[in-house]
Each structure stands twice: as C-alpha cells, then as structure tokens.
Amino acid sequence: MVVKNERLLGPVDSAFFYVETQKNPMNIGAVCIFDGVMHFDELVKLVDSRIHRAPIYQQKIVQTPLNLGQPMWMYDPDFYVGNHIFRLRLEPPGTEEQLRQLAGRLVSSPLNRDKPLWEMHVIEGLSDNRTAIFFKVHHCMVDGLAAVELLTLLFDLTPDMPEIEPKPLYDAPSIPEKTQLVAGALQRDVSQGFKILRKVGGELSFIGSLLSDKEKRRKTFIGMANLLNDNLRPIRRLPINGKNSGRQALAWTEFSLAEVRAIKSGRNASVNDVM
C-alpha cells in the first residue's frame, strides 16, 4: 500500500495551530457514555484495526525550520495506537459530576505535538455499571462534525462484535531532512510568488480603471470610509473579558432528535445549526 506523505495545512487550520498556547489549548473534546463495562484491550485492538480508514489520525504536523513554509501533515513513522489510548478510573461513587471534572482537566492540557494530535481516554468506575470514553482532538485536525465521523467509524450500529479485520500493511514514509523541508518550502514560495505577481498585475489594471471612473471612485472612497469608521471604534469590554486561567469545563445534557427537529422546523435551519 502506497501512501502520500505531504499535505499542507490550510490558512484556518494553520491559525488554530499557531494561536495555541499552554493556557489556550485548541482542543475539541467529546464524552461518550456506554452501558456496561468496556474491555480496554479489545477497544485498542478495534481502534488499531480501523484507524487506517481515517489517515489524518496517523499523521503529525511537521514544521519547516524557521517557519519558512506552512506546516504540513505527514505520516508519523513511529505511530502506535497504544500511544493515544489511555485507561483511567473514577474514585467511588463515580458520579457524572466527577466525570465532568475529569474531562475538564483532560481537555485543558495541550496535546503532544511530537505525535498525531488526538487522544482517547477510557474512563472506568462510572456509576450504574457504565463506562465513558473521552475523546480529544486538535481543532487544526478536524472540526466538530469530522470528529464525530471518527466515532461513527469506530462504533457499530448493532451489539454484535464484528470480526476484527486485518489492517493493510504499508511502510510509513520517513520524515524529510531539514534541508529537504527548507528546499520544498522555498520552491513553493517561488511558485506562489509568481501567482501573486500575476494577481497584482490584474489588480493594478482594476485600480487604473477605477481611478479613471469618477462614480466608481466616489463609491469606493465612501465604502472605505465606512469600513474604517466601523472597525476603528473602541471595542466595548464585555463581562466575559478577563485573564485566561487555562482551565476549561465540559457540560452536557440529554435531548431527543425529535426535539432538535422541532426546534429547527420553521426556522430555515438544519440539525447542525441547532446542535
């Protein structure tokens, strides 16, 4: 099996990656609660057998030295699913409040950037003979819906455990040397530079036609003045503004899909809008 080993992060995903700090981790967290006791080793085997269907979960971010280029997704040659799945246990009585506090602590810590940016925590000891899974993934990898897609990939619609399928064999490509990363970034920058020059040429032509047309010139200046007026006003301080402590919290409630559909009906909205 041959795999492609290089994919650039887009501008938005790069922003999520770069704005992260120790006190502002850019994580998405989800808690799933299941009836019954979950067998940890079997879950690890299941994830290991299916993770190849979502290649992004086997890839880590590689940065060009001195940030000369955009960060890239590359297959982690040392990827091992056991480095991402952890086992935890709540102290008795194992209430949902204890689970919420634990999930808040887990989501508040940044992910290890030396490996693919996701974790799964199997949480045992929940009351009423239940097991929870806390799933954490970096926002630069997926949005909320894409994170749910991984869960639908892992979980089945019937209680019957399917036979664990053999995963395809492949050799993960090695991470390029630093000199290769720099050379690749410079090559992309040169190519992008020519594209920008061509675009600038078109913009200069547009500006020339704009300056020669009195009415267009008047509308443009009015638009620019309104834009500056709207964006240069002092920003009003809100009650939520304050120093970031770095602590995050998770909370949840239960409702039916029928309730969601009732809310969206007549409002020209989708189920995703309500969620």
XYZ file of N, CA and C in Angstrom:
825
model
N 0.849 -1.188 0.000
C 0.000 0.000 0.000
C 0.890 1.245 0.000
N 0.662 2.133 -0.972
C 1.456 3.350 -1.094
C 0.659 4.512 -0.511
N 1.295 5.317 0.314
C 0.621 6.456 0.916
C 1.358 7.733 0.558
N 0.578 8.799 0.353
C 1.161 10.107 0.084
C 1.524 10.752 1.414
N 2.682 11.389 1.468
C 3.199 11.805 2.772
C 3.290 13.304 2.973
N 2.580 14.093 2.210
C 2.717 15.533 2.408
C 1.418 16.233 2.050
N 0.888 16.997 3.010
C -0.315 17.789 2.769
C -0.219 19.051 3.610
N -0.306 20.193 2.956
C -0.177 21.467 3.665
C -1.432 21.767 4.472
N -1.242 22.369 5.640
C -2.381 22.881 6.385
C -2.925 24.106 5.672
N -4.223 24.255 5.659
C -4.831 25.447 5.100
C -4.670 26.631 6.046
N -5.049 27.827 5.602
C -4.871 29.030 6.435
C -5.596 28.951 7.776
N -6.845 28.479 7.780
C -7.615 28.421 9.029
C -7.014 27.397 9.985
N -6.686 26.204 9.456
C -6.084 25.169 10.304
C -4.732 25.620 10.846
N -3.961 26.325 10.014
C -2.671 26.853 10.485
C -2.875 27.851 11.621
N -3.927 28.664 11.507
C -4.210 29.641 12.565
C -4.513 28.932 13.882
N -5.327 27.870 13.832
C -5.619 27.106 15.048
C -4.330 26.547 15.660
N -3.415 26.141 14.801
C -2.159 25.565 15.277
C -1.271 26.628 15.925
N -1.186 27.801 15.287
C -0.247 28.821 15.750
C -0.750 29.603 16.965
N -2.067 29.778 17.099
C -2.561 30.595 18.216
C -2.601 29.814 19.528
N -2.358 28.512 19.471
C -2.412 27.712 20.689
C -1.300 28.105 21.656
N -1.651 28.175 22.929
C -0.678 28.383 23.999
C -0.958 27.368 25.107
N -0.099 27.353 26.099
C -0.285 26.428 27.218
C -1.614 26.678 27.927
N -2.016 27.950 27.999
C -3.274 28.293 28.665
C -4.446 28.396 27.701
N -4.190 28.203 26.438
C -5.267 28.276 25.453
C -5.139 27.125 24.462
N -5.289 25.880 24.939
C -5.181 24.735 24.031
C -6.362 24.698 23.069
N -6.079 24.442 21.817
C -7.123 24.441 20.790
C -7.654 23.015 20.597
N -8.280 22.500 21.630
C -8.774 21.127 21.598
C -10.282 21.080 21.412
N -10.741 20.022 20.777
C -12.155 19.662 20.761
C -12.303 18.439 21.656
N -13.259 18.464 22.573
C -13.453 17.336 23.479
C -14.855 16.775 23.367
N -14.980 15.471 23.493
C -16.292 14.815 23.453
C -16.312 13.684 24.467
N -17.430 13.553 25.165
C -17.615 12.481 26.142
C -18.723 11.557 25.653
N -18.438 10.268 25.607
C -19.432 9.252 25.247
C -19.609 8.326 26.452
N -20.856 8.068 26.826
C -21.149 7.211 27.974
C -21.850 5.948 27.481
N -21.358 4.787 27.934
C -21.869 3.497 27.479
C -22.354 2.670 28.667
N -23.404 1.904 28.432
C -23.840 0.929 29.428
C -22.867 -0.243 29.443
N -22.584 -0.757 30.626
C -21.733 -1.930 30.740
C -20.263 -1.583 30.877
N -19.487 -2.616 31.144
C -18.036 -2.476 31.297
C -17.366 -2.710 29.955
N -16.486 -1.821 29.575
C -15.792 -1.926 28.295
C -14.439 -2.607 28.503
N -14.112 -3.530 27.629
C -12.835 -4.237 27.717
C -11.768 -3.399 27.013
N -10.851 -2.860 27.782
C -9.868 -1.908 27.267
C -9.032 -2.508 26.141
N -8.493 -3.699 26.344
C -7.612 -4.301 25.340
C -8.347 -4.545 24.026
N -9.624 -4.948 24.121
C -10.403 -5.176 22.905
C -10.652 -3.866 22.167
N -10.875 -2.791 22.923
C -11.086 -1.490 22.288
C -9.834 -1.046 21.545
N -8.672 -1.231 22.152
C -7.416 -0.854 21.496
C -7.247 -1.631 20.195
N -7.553 -2.927 20.223
C -7.450 -3.743 19.009
C -8.413 -3.244 17.937
N -9.621 -2.875 18.360
C -10.617 -2.392 17.407
C -10.160 -1.097 16.747
N -9.690 -0.149 17.556
C -9.207 1.119 17.000
C -8.035 0.870 16.062
N -7.125 -0.009 16.456
C -5.949 -0.313 15.639
C -6.348 -0.900 14.291
N -7.440 -1.662 14.264
C -7.859 -2.310 13.020
C -8.605 -1.364 12.081
N -9.112 -0.234 12.606
C -9.946 0.653 11.782
C -9.345 2.030 11.547
N -8.302 2.378 12.271
C -7.779 3.737 12.205
C -7.254 4.081 10.816
N -6.886 3.065 10.015
C -6.361 3.345 8.671
C -7.419 3.971 7.771
N -8.703 3.828 8.141
C -9.766 4.428 7.325
C -9.800 5.949 7.471
N -9.162 6.454 8.496
C -9.081 7.903 8.717
C -7.601 8.278 8.815
N -6.912 8.425 7.683
C -5.450 8.611 7.681
C -4.959 9.777 8.526
N -5.772 10.835 8.670
C -5.323 12.014 9.407
C -4.937 11.659 10.840
N -5.526 10.582 11.375
C -5.237 10.198 12.759
C -3.915 9.444 12.887
N -3.251 9.193 11.766
C -1.917 8.593 11.791
C -0.841 9.602 11.391
N -1.246 10.855 11.192
C -0.327 11.877 10.707
C -0.057 12.921 11.784
N 1.147 13.439 11.770
C 1.501 14.507 12.703
C 1.917 15.744 11.914
N 2.002 16.855 12.612
C 2.381 18.108 11.963
C 3.900 18.248 11.956
N 4.422 18.564 10.782
C 5.857 18.810 10.615
C 6.027 20.266 10.193
N 6.845 20.993 10.923
C 7.094 22.397 10.619
C 8.432 22.570 9.912
N 8.459 23.494 8.971
C 9.702 23.828 8.286
C 10.596 24.633 9.227
N 11.894 24.356 9.254
C 12.794 25.144 10.107
C 12.616 26.642 9.878
N 12.610 27.397 10.972
C 12.449 28.854 10.959
C 11.085 29.281 10.416
N 10.151 28.322 10.352
C 8.803 28.609 9.835
C 8.844 29.236 8.440
N 9.731 28.719 7.600
C 9.855 29.255 6.244
C 8.689 28.853 5.357
N 7.912 27.892 5.776
C 6.769 27.449 4.983
C 5.622 27.053 5.887
N 4.508 26.724 5.251
C 3.347 26.281 6.018
C 3.631 24.937 6.685
N 3.020 24.696 7.847
C 3.139 23.367 8.441
C 2.473 22.324 7.555
N 2.921 21.084 7.675
C 2.425 20.008 6.809
C 2.001 18.808 7.640
N 1.022 18.077 7.109
C 0.666 16.775 7.671
C 1.542 15.715 7.025
N 2.187 14.903 7.843
C 2.983 13.783 7.336
C 2.747 12.562 8.217
N 2.798 11.393 7.613
C 2.621 10.163 8.374
C 3.711 10.045 9.434
N 3.281 9.697 10.635
C 4.219 9.500 11.734
C 4.850 8.116 11.595
N 6.149 8.042 11.302
C 6.779 6.726 11.127
C 6.780 5.899 12.412
N 6.578 6.547 13.546
C 6.568 5.845 14.835
C 5.151 5.692 15.384
N 4.149 5.836 14.508
C 2.769 5.785 15.003
C 2.451 4.434 15.631
N 1.869 4.496 16.811
C 1.397 3.306 17.523
C 0.136 3.704 18.267
N -0.953 3.012 17.991
C -2.240 3.419 18.542
C -2.231 3.401 20.066
N -1.399 2.538 20.655
C -1.317 2.471 22.107
C -0.774 3.732 22.754
N -0.129 4.604 21.963
C 0.369 5.879 22.495
C -0.721 6.938 22.584
N -1.930 6.584 22.146
C -3.018 7.562 22.092
C -4.233 7.160 22.917
N -4.282 5.923 23.378
C -5.441 5.437 24.132
C -5.006 5.132 25.561
N -5.711 5.725 26.513
C -5.316 5.633 27.916
C -6.478 5.116 28.768
N -6.124 4.567 29.897
C -7.114 3.956 30.796
C -7.117 4.702 32.124
N -8.298 5.165 32.538
C -8.448 5.900 33.788
C -9.606 5.308 34.590
N -9.634 5.582 35.861
C -10.727 5.080 36.712
C -11.151 6.171 37.689
N -12.473 6.358 37.793
C -13.023 7.301 38.754
C -13.038 6.681 40.148
N -12.830 7.521 41.134
C -12.986 7.075 42.517
C -14.477 6.897 42.819
N -14.838 5.957 43.707
C -16.251 5.814 44.092
C -16.769 7.143 44.652
N -18.023 7.527 44.380
C -19.076 6.697 43.772
C -19.134 6.748 42.247
N -18.261 7.507 41.586
C -18.245 7.545 40.129
C -19.425 8.284 39.528
N -19.664 9.505 40.003
C -20.799 10.294 39.521
C -20.457 10.995 38.205
N -21.496 11.508 37.549
C -21.263 12.257 36.313
C -20.554 13.578 36.603
N -20.740 14.129 37.796
C -20.014 15.344 38.163
C -18.516 15.063 38.231
N -18.131 13.917 38.769
C -16.715 13.528 38.772
C -16.203 13.376 37.345
N -17.035 12.809 36.485
C -16.656 12.632 35.080
C -16.472 13.980 34.404
N -17.362 14.938 34.679
C -17.239 16.272 34.086
C -15.948 16.956 34.534
N -15.629 16.839 35.803
C -14.404 17.462 36.308
C -13.162 16.840 35.672
N -13.165 15.521 35.538
C -12.031 14.843 34.902
C -11.901 15.262 33.443
N -13.024 15.298 32.729
C -12.993 15.699 31.315
C -12.491 17.132 31.169
N -12.879 18.019 32.097
C -12.402 19.399 32.059
C -10.894 19.482 32.219
N -10.348 18.665 33.119
C -8.882 18.663 33.300
C -8.184 18.124 32.054
N -8.755 17.092 31.455
C -8.126 16.488 30.278
C -8.131 17.436 29.083
N -9.248 18.122 28.868
C -9.347 18.998 27.696
C -8.525 20.271 27.880
N -8.133 20.581 29.123
C -7.382 21.810 29.400
C -5.888 21.683 29.128
N -5.417 20.487 28.839
C -3.978 20.305 28.600
C -3.701 20.171 27.105
N -2.685 20.874 26.592
C -2.360 20.771 25.164
C -1.919 19.360 24.788
N -2.169 19.003 23.554
C -1.738 17.708 23.032
C -0.249 17.731 22.701
N 0.355 16.567 22.724
C 1.778 16.414 22.408
C 1.982 16.571 20.902
N 2.732 17.595 20.496
C 2.913 17.880 19.071
C 3.921 16.955 18.398
N 4.549 16.080 19.151
C 5.502 15.141 18.558
C 4.819 13.911 17.970
N 3.509 13.834 18.088
C 2.771 12.697 17.543
C 1.422 13.195 17.025
N 0.639 12.361 16.340
C -0.680 12.795 15.874
C -1.509 13.388 17.013
N -2.254 14.441 16.684
C -2.863 15.291 17.712
C -4.241 14.799 18.148
N -4.268 13.624 18.770
C -5.527 13.121 19.325
C -5.240 12.154 20.463
N -6.233 12.025 21.332
C -6.165 11.088 22.449
C -7.552 10.508 22.705
N -7.577 9.302 23.239
C -8.818 8.668 23.668
C -8.592 8.117 25.077
N -9.452 8.508 26.004
C -9.330 8.070 27.391
C -10.531 7.203 27.751
N -10.280 5.955 28.091
C -11.332 5.049 28.551
C -11.450 5.227 30.063
N -12.628 5.655 30.512
C -12.824 6.009 31.921
C -13.754 4.987 32.571
N -13.188 4.222 33.480
C -13.941 3.177 34.169
C -14.416 3.684 35.529
N -15.266 2.892 36.183
C -15.728 3.243 37.523
C -16.920 4.168 37.560
N -17.569 4.408 36.400
C -18.752 5.264 36.378
C -19.928 4.509 37.001
N -20.760 5.216 37.722
C -21.874 4.587 38.433
C -22.813 3.844 37.481
N -23.628 2.959 38.046
C -24.612 2.169 37.297
C -23.952 1.278 36.251
N -22.745 0.807 36.564
C -22.052 -0.154 35.700
C -21.840 0.397 34.289
N -21.429 1.656 34.209
C -21.215 2.299 32.913
C -19.732 2.594 32.690
N -19.393 2.818 31.417
C -18.033 3.197 31.017
C -18.122 4.448 30.152
N -17.165 5.341 30.286
C -17.131 6.555 29.461
C -15.865 6.571 28.618
N -15.969 7.202 27.472
C -14.797 7.474 26.634
C -14.720 8.980 26.432
N -13.570 9.549 26.757
C -13.327 10.960 26.473
C -12.392 11.039 25.281
N -12.834 11.734 24.252
C -12.080 11.851 23.005
C -11.617 13.288 22.853
N -10.320 13.469 22.610
C -9.740 14.808 22.463
C -8.956 14.877 21.167
N -9.208 15.928 20.390
C -8.522 16.097 19.111
C -8.262 17.582 18.901
N -7.172 17.899 18.224
C -6.824 19.302 17.973
C -7.730 19.876 16.892
N -8.089 21.161 17.085
C -9.006 21.812 16.150
C -8.404 21.953 14.755
N -7.074 21.951 14.635
C -6.467 22.068 13.305
C -6.620 20.771 12.507
N -6.926 19.666 13.198
C -7.124 18.384 12.512
C -8.515 18.269 11.932
N -9.485 18.559 12.760
C -10.879 18.346 12.369
C -11.747 19.413 13.010
N -12.949 19.589 12.451
C -13.951 20.374 13.159
C -14.825 19.404 13.952
N -15.835 19.914 14.592
C -16.656 19.071 15.451
C -17.292 17.905 14.724
N -17.830 18.159 13.526
C -18.503 17.090 12.790
C -17.523 16.030 12.326
N -16.333 16.441 11.892
C -15.334 15.464 11.452
C -14.870 14.596 12.611
N -14.857 15.161 13.820
C -14.506 14.356 14.991
C -15.565 13.297 15.241
N -16.824 13.660 15.036
C -17.912 12.689 15.197
C -17.780 11.578 14.166
N -17.285 11.909 12.975
C -17.118 10.895 11.931
C -16.182 9.781 12.378
N -15.143 10.117 13.145
C -14.250 9.072 13.643
C -14.995 8.157 14.605
N -15.839 8.734 15.451
C -16.595 7.919 16.395
C -17.553 6.989 15.658
N -18.187 7.476 14.591
C -19.078 6.604 13.821
C -18.285 5.523 13.093
N -17.028 5.808 12.789
C -16.166 4.812 12.162
C -15.824 3.699 13.145
N -15.669 4.053 14.403
C -15.247 3.083 15.408
C -16.415 2.285 15.982
N -17.564 2.931 16.126
C -18.677 2.273 16.799
C -19.618 1.634 15.788
N -20.256 0.544 16.192
C -21.159 -0.205 15.323
C -22.612 0.070 15.692
N -23.508 -0.224 14.757
C -24.930 0.031 14.968
C -25.645 -1.141 15.626
N -24.962 -2.268 15.762
C -25.558 -3.444 16.395
C -24.666 -3.886 17.548
N -25.237 -4.612 18.524
C -24.425 -5.055 19.666
C -23.479 -6.199 19.343
N -23.617 -6.791 18.159
C -22.759 -7.916 17.793
C -21.383 -7.407 17.374
N -20.364 -7.929 18.021
C -18.994 -7.514 17.720
C -18.541 -8.144 16.410
N -18.271 -7.332 15.375
C -17.804 -7.908 14.114
C -16.390 -8.451 14.255
N -16.046 -9.317 13.346
C -14.688 -9.857 13.356
C -13.700 -8.738 13.053
N -12.642 -8.676 13.835
C -11.643 -7.622 13.634
C -10.893 -7.883 12.335
N -10.979 -6.933 11.437
C -10.398 -7.097 10.110
C -8.900 -6.823 10.134
N -8.138 -7.517 9.313
C -6.697 -7.226 9.245
C -6.468 -5.863 8.609
N -5.595 -5.084 9.190
C -5.338 -3.758 8.640
C -4.331 -3.866 7.503
N -4.422 -2.980 6.511
C -3.477 -3.032 5.389
C -2.061 -2.736 5.855
N -1.117 -3.389 5.224
C 0.284 -3.205 5.585
C 0.925 -2.156 4.674
N 1.684 -1.277 5.255
C 2.440 -0.300 4.477
C 3.580 0.219 5.342
N 4.591 0.695 4.677
C 5.707 1.326 5.375
C 5.485 2.834 5.359
N 5.346 3.413 6.531
C 5.146 4.860 6.600
C 6.370 5.579 6.046
N 6.173 6.529 5.134
C 7.324 7.267 4.601
C 8.063 7.989 5.724
N 9.351 8.123 5.555
C 10.148 8.813 6.569
C 9.939 10.322 6.461
N 10.157 11.018 7.570
C 10.074 12.476 7.583
C 11.308 13.036 6.875
N 11.145 13.964 5.920
C 12.305 14.518 5.206
C 13.290 15.206 6.155
N 14.531 15.276 5.714
C 15.546 16.013 6.463
C 15.209 17.511 6.452
N 15.794 18.254 7.391
C 15.504 19.685 7.495
C 15.846 20.427 6.213
N 16.956 20.039 5.577
C 17.340 20.715 4.331
C 16.302 20.478 3.238
N 15.726 19.274 3.207
C 14.693 18.971 2.220
C 13.421 19.770 2.503
N 13.088 19.919 3.779
C 11.906 20.700 4.142
C 12.067 22.155 3.717
N 13.263 22.712 3.943
C 13.521 24.104 3.560
C 13.462 24.259 2.045
N 14.077 23.326 1.315
C 14.081 23.399 -0.150
C 12.658 23.328 -0.691
N 11.851 22.435 -0.134
C 10.463 22.316 -0.580
C 9.672 23.577 -0.300
N 9.896 24.192 0.872
C 9.185 25.420 1.224
C 9.567 26.561 0.290
N 10.865 26.684 -0.020
C 11.314 27.752 -0.917
C 10.752 27.561 -2.317
N 10.686 26.318 -2.765
C 10.128 26.041 -4.088
C 8.655 26.445 -4.147
N 7.915 26.132 -3.084
C 6.501 26.522 -3.049
C 6.357 28.035 -2.976
N 7.268 28.694 -2.231
C 7.194 30.149 -2.115
C 7.435 30.827 -3.457
N 8.393 30.311 -4.236
C 8.667 30.886 -5.559
C 7.447 30.741 -6.456
N 6.852 29.551 -6.443
C 5.658 29.313 -7.253
C 4.522 30.238 -6.828
N 4.350 30.379 -5.507
C 3.296 31.258 -5.005
C 3.592 32.711 -5.347
N 4.879 33.084 -5.348
C 5.255 34.453 -5.683
C 4.846 34.830 -7.097
N 5.039 33.910 -8.052
C 4.627 34.179 -9.432
C 3.107 34.336 -9.525
N 2.380 33.529 -8.767
C 0.917 33.648 -8.770
C 0.489 35.014 -8.235
N 1.176 35.472 -7.178
C 0.847 36.772 -6.596
C 1.147 37.897 -7.578
N 2.278 37.794 -8.285
C 2.627 38.832 -9.260
C 1.576 38.926 -10.362
N 1.112 37.758 -10.832
C 0.071 37.775 -11.865
C -1.209 38.410 -11.324
N -1.525 38.111 -10.073
C -2.736 38.679 -9.472
C -2.593 40.186 -9.273
N -1.395 40.619 -8.849
C -1.156 42.050 -8.653
C -1.314 42.798 -9.971
N -0.838 42.182 -11.061
C -0.992 42.813 -12.370
C -2.452 43.058 -12.695
N -3.290 42.069 -12.405
C -4.720 42.230 -12.644
C -5.331 43.293 -11.746
N -4.877 43.357 -10.475
C -5.413 44.351 -9.545
C -5.009 45.765 -9.965
N -3.778 45.927 -10.442
C -3.340 47.251 -10.893
C -4.178 47.732 -12.065
N -4.513 46.799 -12.948
C -5.370 47.153 -14.082
C -6.741 47.604 -13.590
N -7.262 46.902 -12.550
C -8.566 47.262 -11.990
C -8.508 48.640 -11.333
N -7.413 48.909 -10.591
C -7.275 50.208 -9.926
C -7.197 51.331 -10.954
N -6.489 51.065 -12.061
C -6.396 52.074 -13.116
C -7.762 52.427 -13.676
N -8.582 51.407 -13.928
C -9.925 51.672 -14.453
C -10.784 52.371 -13.410
N -10.541 52.060 -12.126
C -11.311 52.676 -11.045
C -11.022 54.171 -10.955
N -9.747 54.531 -11.029
C -9.365 55.936 -10.908
C -9.843 56.771 -12.084
N -10.045 56.135 -13.218
C -10.492 56.875 -14.400
C -12.007 57.054 -14.440
N -12.718 56.406 -13.525
C -14.178 56.497 -13.489
C -14.580 57.257 -12.226
N -15.137 58.458 -12.382
C -15.444 59.321 -11.248
C -16.456 58.692 -10.292
N -17.522 58.075 -10.818
C -18.565 57.498 -9.971
C -18.042 56.294 -9.181
N -17.267 55.427 -9.847
C -16.677 54.277 -9.150
C -15.734 54.744 -8.046
N -14.978 55.812 -8.363
C -14.021 56.334 -7.393
C -14.751 56.870 -6.158
N -15.875 57.567 -6.378
C -16.643 58.123 -5.266
C -17.203 57.008 -4.374
N -17.786 55.961 -4.985
C -18.371 54.855 -4.217
C -17.299 54.088 -3.436
N -16.130 53.949 -4.057
C -15.046 53.227 -3.382
C -14.570 53.978 -2.151
N -14.384 55.294 -2.264
C -13.919 56.088 -1.129
C -14.951 56.097 -0.001
N -16.247 56.155 -0.356
C -17.300 56.113 0.670
C -17.282 54.765 1.391
N -17.117 53.697 0.609
C -17.063 52.363 1.205
C -15.879 52.205 2.144
N -14.717 52.740 1.735
C -13.521 52.648 2.587
C -13.702 53.463 3.865
N -14.329 54.630 3.749
C -14.558 55.466 4.929
C -15.486 54.767 5.915
N -16.544 54.149 5.404
C -17.470 53.423 6.282
C -16.783 52.232 6.949
N -15.933 51.552 6.183
C -15.213 50.399 6.733
C -14.294 50.821 7.874
N -13.557 51.909 7.669
C -12.661 52.404 8.717
C -13.445 52.861 9.940
N -14.563 53.530 9.705
C -15.387 54.017 10.814
C -15.929 52.866 11.654
N -16.316 51.766 10.987
C -16.880 50.617 11.705
C -15.828 49.847 12.490
N -14.596 49.841 11.997
C -13.582 48.966 12.585
C -12.577 49.672 13.488
N -12.568 50.994 13.494
C -11.614 51.713 14.330
C -12.232 52.239 15.619
N -13.501 51.927 15.843
C -14.123 52.334 17.102
C -13.541 51.522 18.262
N -13.498 52.104 19.460
C -13.023 51.339 20.629
C -13.900 50.106 20.860
N -13.279 48.991 21.188
C -14.019 47.760 21.446
C -14.570 47.795 22.865
N -15.885 47.589 22.976
C -16.523 47.621 24.294
C -16.131 46.381 25.091
N -15.721 46.580 26.327
C -15.326 45.464 27.186
C -16.569 44.725 27.660
N -16.553 43.412 27.551
C -17.688 42.575 27.923
C -17.427 41.890 29.261
N -18.480 41.418 29.930
C -18.289 40.724 31.217
C -17.399 39.491 31.107
N -17.368 38.874 29.915
C -16.573 37.652 29.762
C -15.095 37.945 29.530
N -14.751 39.215 29.280
C -13.345 39.561 29.069
C -12.584 39.481 30.386
N -11.428 38.890 30.332
C -10.619 38.758 31.538
C -9.405 37.906 31.262
N -8.597 37.713 32.269
C -7.391 36.915 32.128
C -7.753 35.443 31.993
N -7.117 34.788 31.040
C -7.393 33.372 30.792
C -6.647 32.513 31.810
N -7.400 31.723 32.578
C -6.779 30.857 33.585
C -6.248 29.562 32.987
N -6.726 29.225 31.784
C -6.325 27.963 31.171
C -7.216 26.797 31.542
N -8.092 26.988 32.530
C -8.998 25.909 32.933
C -10.222 25.897 32.037
N -10.599 24.728 31.583
C -11.787 24.570 30.760
C -12.746 23.607 31.449
N -13.999 23.669 31.044
C -15.017 22.805 31.639
C -15.895 22.241 30.538
N -16.379 21.048 30.751
C -17.323 20.420 29.836
C -18.639 20.192 30.569
N -19.732 20.362 29.859
C -21.050 20.081 30.421
C -21.913 19.484 29.326
N -22.916 18.745 29.716
C -23.791 18.131 28.716
C -25.181 17.927 29.287
N -26.109 17.705 28.402
C -27.474 17.380 28.775
C -28.023 16.399 27.757
N -29.190 15.871 28.007
C -29.790 14.891 27.107
C -31.054 15.467 26.476
N -31.223 15.227 25.183
C -32.456 15.583 24.484
C -32.577 14.674 23.278
N -33.771 14.579 22.769
C -34.033 13.655 21.667
C -33.836 14.345 20.330
N -33.633 13.538 19.300
C -33.522 14.081 17.947
C -34.829 14.742 17.532
N -35.947 14.216 18.038
C -37.250 14.818 17.731
C -37.317 16.257 18.247
N -36.741 16.511 19.419
C -36.723 17.872 19.966
C -35.878 18.794 19.095
N -34.745 18.292 18.614
C -33.887 19.096 17.743
C -34.625 19.448 16.453
N -35.303 18.463 15.881
C -36.049 18.709 14.641
C -37.187 19.698 14.863
N -37.815 19.639 16.030
C -38.893 20.578 16.332
C -38.361 22.005 16.421
N -37.164 22.169 16.980
C -36.565 23.498 17.099
C -36.205 24.061 15.730
N -35.671 23.207 14.858
C -35.204 23.695 13.556
C -36.347 23.956 12.578
N -37.472 23.255 12.751
C -38.582 23.384 11.805
C -39.159 24.794 11.869
N -39.414 25.355 10.705
C -39.971 26.697 10.630
C -38.961 27.803 10.806
N -37.701 27.443 10.996
C -36.666 28.462 11.202
C -35.622 28.447 10.090
N -35.900 27.695 9.046
C -34.967 27.599 7.921
C -33.575 27.214 8.411
N -33.524 26.254 9.347
C -32.261 25.827 9.944
C -32.077 24.334 9.732
N -30.871 23.867 10.015
C -30.561 22.445 9.915
C -30.353 21.875 11.316
N -30.274 20.554 11.388
C -29.975 19.903 12.664
C -28.625 20.387 13.187
N -27.670 20.544 12.271
C -26.335 21.010 12.672
C -26.387 22.427 13.245
N -27.253 23.283 12.696
C -27.390 24.642 13.233
C -27.836 24.604 14.691
N -28.793 23.742 15.001
C -29.303 23.645 16.372
C -28.241 23.085 17.301
N -27.522 22.061 16.833
C -26.500 21.434 17.665
C -25.347 22.397 17.922
